[in-house]
Tab-separated table of C-alpha atoms in Angstrom:
chain	number	residue	atom	x	y	z
A	17	MET	CA	191.042	-59.282	-90.222
A	18	SER	CA	191.841	-61.921	-92.823
A	19	ILE	CA	195.126	-62.206	-94.703
A	20	VAL	CA	194.348	-62.374	-98.399
A	21	ASP	CA	197.909	-62.649	-99.705
A	22	VAL	CA	201.133	-62.542	-97.694
A	23	PRO	CA	204.162	-63.100	-99.942
A	24	GLU	CA	207.632	-63.703	-98.597
A	25	ALA	CA	209.433	-60.451	-97.837
A	26	SER	CA	212.093	-61.290	-100.420
A	27	SER	CA	209.619	-62.018	-103.190
A	28	VAL	CA	209.512	-59.478	-106.017
A	29	CYS	CA	207.168	-61.395	-108.304
A	30	LYS	CA	204.200	-61.118	-105.991
A	31	GLY	CA	202.247	-58.120	-104.825
A	32	PRO	CA	201.772	-56.571	-101.409
A	33	TRP	CA	200.518	-58.064	-98.203
A	34	LEU	CA	196.782	-57.524	-98.376
A	35	LEU	CA	194.603	-57.674	-95.266
A	36	THR	CA	190.856	-57.093	-95.262
A	37	GLN	CA	187.959	-57.271	-92.860
A	38	GLY	CA	186.653	-60.366	-94.612
A	39	GLU	CA	183.910	-58.719	-96.609
A	40	ARG	CA	183.805	-56.356	-99.538
A	41	HIS	CA	182.524	-52.810	-99.286
A	42	GLY	CA	181.287	-50.667	-102.129
A	43	SER	CA	181.112	-51.592	-105.805
A	44	ARG	CA	182.168	-50.270	-109.156
A	45	THR	CA	178.548	-49.276	-109.731
A	46	ARG	CA	178.712	-47.096	-106.651
A	47	ALA	CA	182.049	-45.643	-107.810
A	48	ARG	CA	180.348	-44.299	-110.934
A	49	GLY	CA	177.492	-42.796	-108.953
A	50	THR	CA	177.042	-39.373	-107.418
A	51	GLY	CA	178.844	-39.987	-104.133
A	52	PRO	CA	181.971	-37.955	-103.319
A	53	ALA	CA	184.268	-40.990	-103.201
A	54	ALA	CA	184.155	-44.770	-103.418
A	55	ALA	CA	186.949	-45.172	-100.855
A	56	VAL	CA	189.564	-43.136	-99.008
A	57	LEU	CA	193.061	-44.584	-98.608
A	58	PHE	CA	195.611	-43.209	-96.153
A	59	ASP	CA	199.368	-43.509	-95.970
A	60	ARG	CA	200.423	-44.709	-92.514
A	61	ASP	CA	203.682	-43.110	-91.354
A	62	GLY	CA	203.627	-39.316	-91.333
A	63	THR	CA	199.945	-39.264	-92.250
A	64	LEU	CA	197.930	-41.298	-89.749
A	65	VAL	CA	200.719	-41.722	-87.189
A	66	GLU	CA	203.995	-39.989	-86.449
A	67	ASP	CA	206.802	-41.085	-88.732
A	68	LEU	CA	209.316	-43.029	-86.648
A	69	PRO	CA	211.638	-44.788	-89.105
A	70	TYR	CA	211.259	-48.572	-89.062
A	71	ASN	CA	209.119	-48.523	-85.947
A	72	GLY	CA	208.082	-51.983	-84.796
A	73	ASP	CA	207.057	-50.983	-81.269
A	74	PRO	CA	203.306	-50.454	-80.823
A	75	ASP	CA	203.936	-48.468	-77.633
A	76	ARG	CA	205.643	-45.763	-79.709
A	77	VAL	CA	202.682	-45.230	-82.034
A	78	ARG	CA	201.333	-41.672	-81.807
A	79	LEU	CA	198.489	-40.286	-83.882
A	80	MET	CA	198.959	-37.310	-86.176
A	81	PRO	CA	196.784	-34.245	-85.450
A	82	SER	CA	193.129	-34.693	-86.480
A	83	ALA	CA	193.709	-38.264	-87.675
A	84	ARG	CA	190.904	-39.692	-85.560
A	85	ALA	CA	188.490	-36.907	-86.506
A	86	ALA	CA	189.288	-37.356	-90.194
A	87	ILE	CA	188.757	-41.121	-90.116
A	88	ASP	CA	185.501	-40.687	-88.209
A	89	ALA	CA	184.302	-38.122	-90.762
A	90	VAL	CA	184.904	-40.553	-93.623
A	91	ARG	CA	183.230	-43.438	-91.824
A	92	ALA	CA	180.243	-41.213	-91.022
A	93	ARG	CA	179.645	-40.912	-94.756
A	94	GLY	CA	179.608	-44.704	-95.106
A	95	ILE	CA	182.794	-44.651	-97.183
A	96	PRO	CA	185.356	-47.480	-96.804
A	97	VAL	CA	188.766	-46.537	-95.415
A	98	GLY	CA	192.074	-48.231	-96.033
A	99	VAL	CA	195.813	-47.943	-95.458
A	100	VAL	CA	198.513	-48.169	-98.141
A	101	THR	CA	202.002	-48.286	-96.659
A	102	ASN	CA	205.585	-49.052	-97.670
A	103	GLN	CA	207.381	-51.106	-95.016
A	104	SER	CA	210.822	-51.703	-96.484
A	105	GLY	CA	212.177	-52.416	-93.001
A	106	ILE	CA	211.010	-55.986	-93.567
A	107	ALA	CA	213.179	-56.446	-96.651
A	108	ARG	CA	216.057	-54.635	-94.943
A	109	GLY	CA	215.900	-57.001	-91.969
A	110	LEU	CA	215.031	-54.168	-89.588
A	111	LEU	CA	211.426	-55.244	-88.972
A	112	SER	CA	209.780	-58.623	-88.567
A	113	PRO	CA	206.352	-59.283	-90.035
A	114	GLY	CA	205.143	-59.727	-86.450
A	115	ALA	CA	206.339	-56.254	-85.510
A	116	VAL	CA	204.533	-54.714	-88.471
A	117	GLU	CA	201.395	-56.587	-87.457
A	118	ALA	CA	201.722	-55.387	-83.846
A	119	VAL	CA	201.909	-51.779	-85.028
A	120	ARG	CA	198.930	-52.332	-87.324
A	121	ARG	CA	196.886	-53.625	-84.417
A	122	ARG	CA	197.855	-50.614	-82.303
A	123	VAL	CA	196.831	-48.231	-85.077
A	124	GLU	CA	193.438	-49.919	-85.188
A	125	GLU	CA	193.123	-49.696	-81.412
A	126	LEU	CA	193.528	-45.936	-81.763
A	127	LEU	CA	191.578	-45.362	-84.982
A	128	GLY	CA	189.216	-48.304	-85.272
A	129	PRO	CA	189.291	-51.076	-87.902
A	130	PHE	CA	190.172	-50.284	-91.496
A	131	ASP	CA	188.457	-52.051	-94.370
A	132	VAL	CA	191.761	-52.925	-96.021
A	133	TRP	CA	195.505	-52.726	-95.413
A	134	ALA	CA	197.879	-52.972	-98.366
A	135	VAL	CA	201.494	-53.300	-97.212
A	136	CYS	CA	204.594	-53.407	-99.425
A	137	PRO	CA	207.302	-55.452	-97.655
A	138	HIS	CA	209.886	-54.943	-100.408
A	139	GLY	CA	212.996	-52.785	-100.584
A	140	PRO	CA	213.588	-49.925	-103.016
A	141	ASP	CA	215.810	-52.071	-105.260
A	142	ASP	CA	213.581	-55.153	-105.360
A	143	GLY	CA	211.752	-54.129	-108.509
A	144	CYS	CA	208.254	-54.809	-107.183
A	145	GLY	CA	205.185	-53.080	-108.541
A	146	CYS	CA	203.674	-52.241	-105.171
A	147	ARG	CA	206.208	-49.957	-103.486
A	148	LYS	CA	205.026	-46.358	-103.735
A	149	PRO	CA	205.406	-44.382	-106.015
A	150	ALA	CA	204.319	-47.424	-108.062
A	151	PRO	CA	200.523	-47.859	-108.156
A	152	GLY	CA	200.366	-51.453	-106.901
A	153	LEU	CA	199.247	-50.716	-103.337
A	154	VAL	CA	196.428	-48.469	-104.510
A	155	HIS	CA	195.325	-50.967	-107.143
A	156	ALA	CA	195.393	-53.823	-104.629
A	157	ALA	CA	193.397	-51.921	-102.024
A	158	CYS	CA	190.800	-50.827	-104.562
A	159	ALA	CA	190.476	-54.369	-105.899
A	160	ALA	CA	189.942	-55.716	-102.388
A	161	LEU	CA	187.223	-53.117	-101.802
A	162	ASP	CA	185.753	-53.634	-105.296
A	163	VAL	CA	185.924	-49.920	-106.082
A	164	ASP	CA	187.199	-47.956	-109.054
A	165	PRO	CA	190.566	-46.247	-108.388
A	166	ARG	CA	189.304	-43.290	-110.410
A	167	ALA	CA	186.722	-42.650	-107.678
A	168	THR	CA	189.206	-43.144	-104.829
A	169	LEU	CA	191.043	-40.562	-102.722
A	170	VAL	CA	194.585	-41.129	-101.436
A	171	LEU	CA	196.019	-38.961	-98.655
A	172	GLY	CA	199.731	-38.889	-97.857
A	173	ASP	CA	202.605	-36.731	-96.663
A	174	ILE	CA	205.236	-37.171	-99.392
A	175	GLY	CA	205.389	-37.033	-103.151
A	176	ALA	CA	205.580	-40.819	-103.543
A	177	ASP	CA	202.092	-41.127	-102.041
A	178	ILE	CA	200.658	-38.717	-104.582
A	179	ASP	CA	202.601	-40.233	-107.469
A	180	ALA	CA	201.192	-43.661	-106.576
A	181	ALA	CA	197.678	-42.261	-106.491
A	182	GLU	CA	198.029	-40.574	-109.848
A	183	ALA	CA	199.642	-43.633	-111.440
A	184	ALA	CA	196.634	-45.676	-110.305
A	185	GLY	CA	194.160	-43.092	-111.616
A	186	ALA	CA	193.112	-41.958	-108.128
A	187	THR	CA	193.049	-38.445	-106.676
A	188	GLY	CA	195.987	-37.716	-104.385
A	189	VAL	CA	196.071	-35.089	-101.655
A	190	LEU	CA	199.303	-34.055	-99.971
A	191	VAL	CA	199.171	-33.215	-96.261
A	192	PRO	CA	202.673	-31.817	-95.712
A	193	THR	CA	204.764	-32.300	-92.586
A	194	PRO	CA	208.220	-30.911	-91.747
A	195	VAL	CA	209.808	-33.783	-93.696
A	196	THR	CA	207.855	-33.026	-96.889
A	197	ARG	CA	210.196	-31.461	-99.426
A	198	PRO	CA	209.118	-28.021	-100.761
A	199	GLU	CA	209.402	-29.261	-104.334
A	200	GLU	CA	206.929	-32.044	-103.537
A	201	THR	CA	204.393	-29.553	-102.225
A	202	ALA	CA	204.884	-27.312	-105.260
A	203	ALA	CA	204.421	-30.196	-107.695
A	204	VAL	CA	201.015	-31.476	-106.555
A	205	GLU	CA	197.571	-30.196	-107.429
A	206	HIS	CA	195.860	-30.815	-104.088
A	207	THR	CA	197.233	-29.984	-100.649
A	208	ALA	CA	195.700	-29.510	-97.205
A	209	PRO	CA	197.122	-28.361	-93.851
A	210	ASP	CA	195.770	-31.394	-91.990
A	211	LEU	CA	193.769	-34.550	-92.537
A	212	LEU	CA	190.442	-33.255	-91.298
A	213	THR	CA	190.589	-30.198	-93.553
A	214	ALA	CA	191.408	-32.442	-96.488
A	215	VAL	CA	188.549	-34.823	-95.791
A	216	ARG	CA	185.990	-32.069	-95.241
A	217	ALA	CA	186.972	-30.225	-98.391
A	218	LEU	CA	187.024	-33.331	-100.574
A	219	LEU	CA	183.902	-35.035	-99.275
A	220	GLY	CA	181.828	-31.897	-98.725
A	221	GLY	CA	178.591	-32.086	-96.799
A	222	PRO	CA	177.343	-30.063	-93.804
A	223	GLU	CA	180.799	-30.066	-92.194
A	224	ASP	CA	182.521	-28.699	-95.309
A	225	SER	CA	184.853	-25.937	-94.231
A	226	GLY	CA	184.628	-24.347	-97.661
A	227	GLY	CA	186.931	-24.523	-100.662
A	228	GLY	CA	188.981	-27.369	-102.020
A	229	PRO	CA	192.483	-28.306	-101.001
């Protein structure tokens, strides 16, 4: 995993921390083709792993139901996978960059390597363009993968994830949890009860469970 750009946590003029596997996957030509998606991006907390506020302890990382199966299903189609995550605990002084990195490594131990991580280290009042619901994380991840956001899927558990996807031109799918507000669920076009159902419905193929989210 190579660090492409790691701004200071206090910086608001730079974008997110961007980490990639050191090679690009996909292309904008592919994004305009007939495939179901150019890339699939996942929120981290509450989507891939249980949402423990400001968690910097890798031993506390627990996968969400069907997360591994969903990631495997995307990879089986040859589609790049990435993570787009707000980590304001860094700006708030509650998390160190090293703790965020330790959790990232634990997530990859459980789910395998992701093609890109886009991490916003800023706080809600910092005025950055990357903190969801702003589109910066999605744009940065798509740029690193060299794919068109319009052919990219974004899965998350709260309205900010979907708002970021839509602001970037991507398709957002809400996978609600007990912390998802009812008004967020009512406001979005696509929902699914779990990650695997979402992936199967969106990507289709022989494992399609039928119907869209």
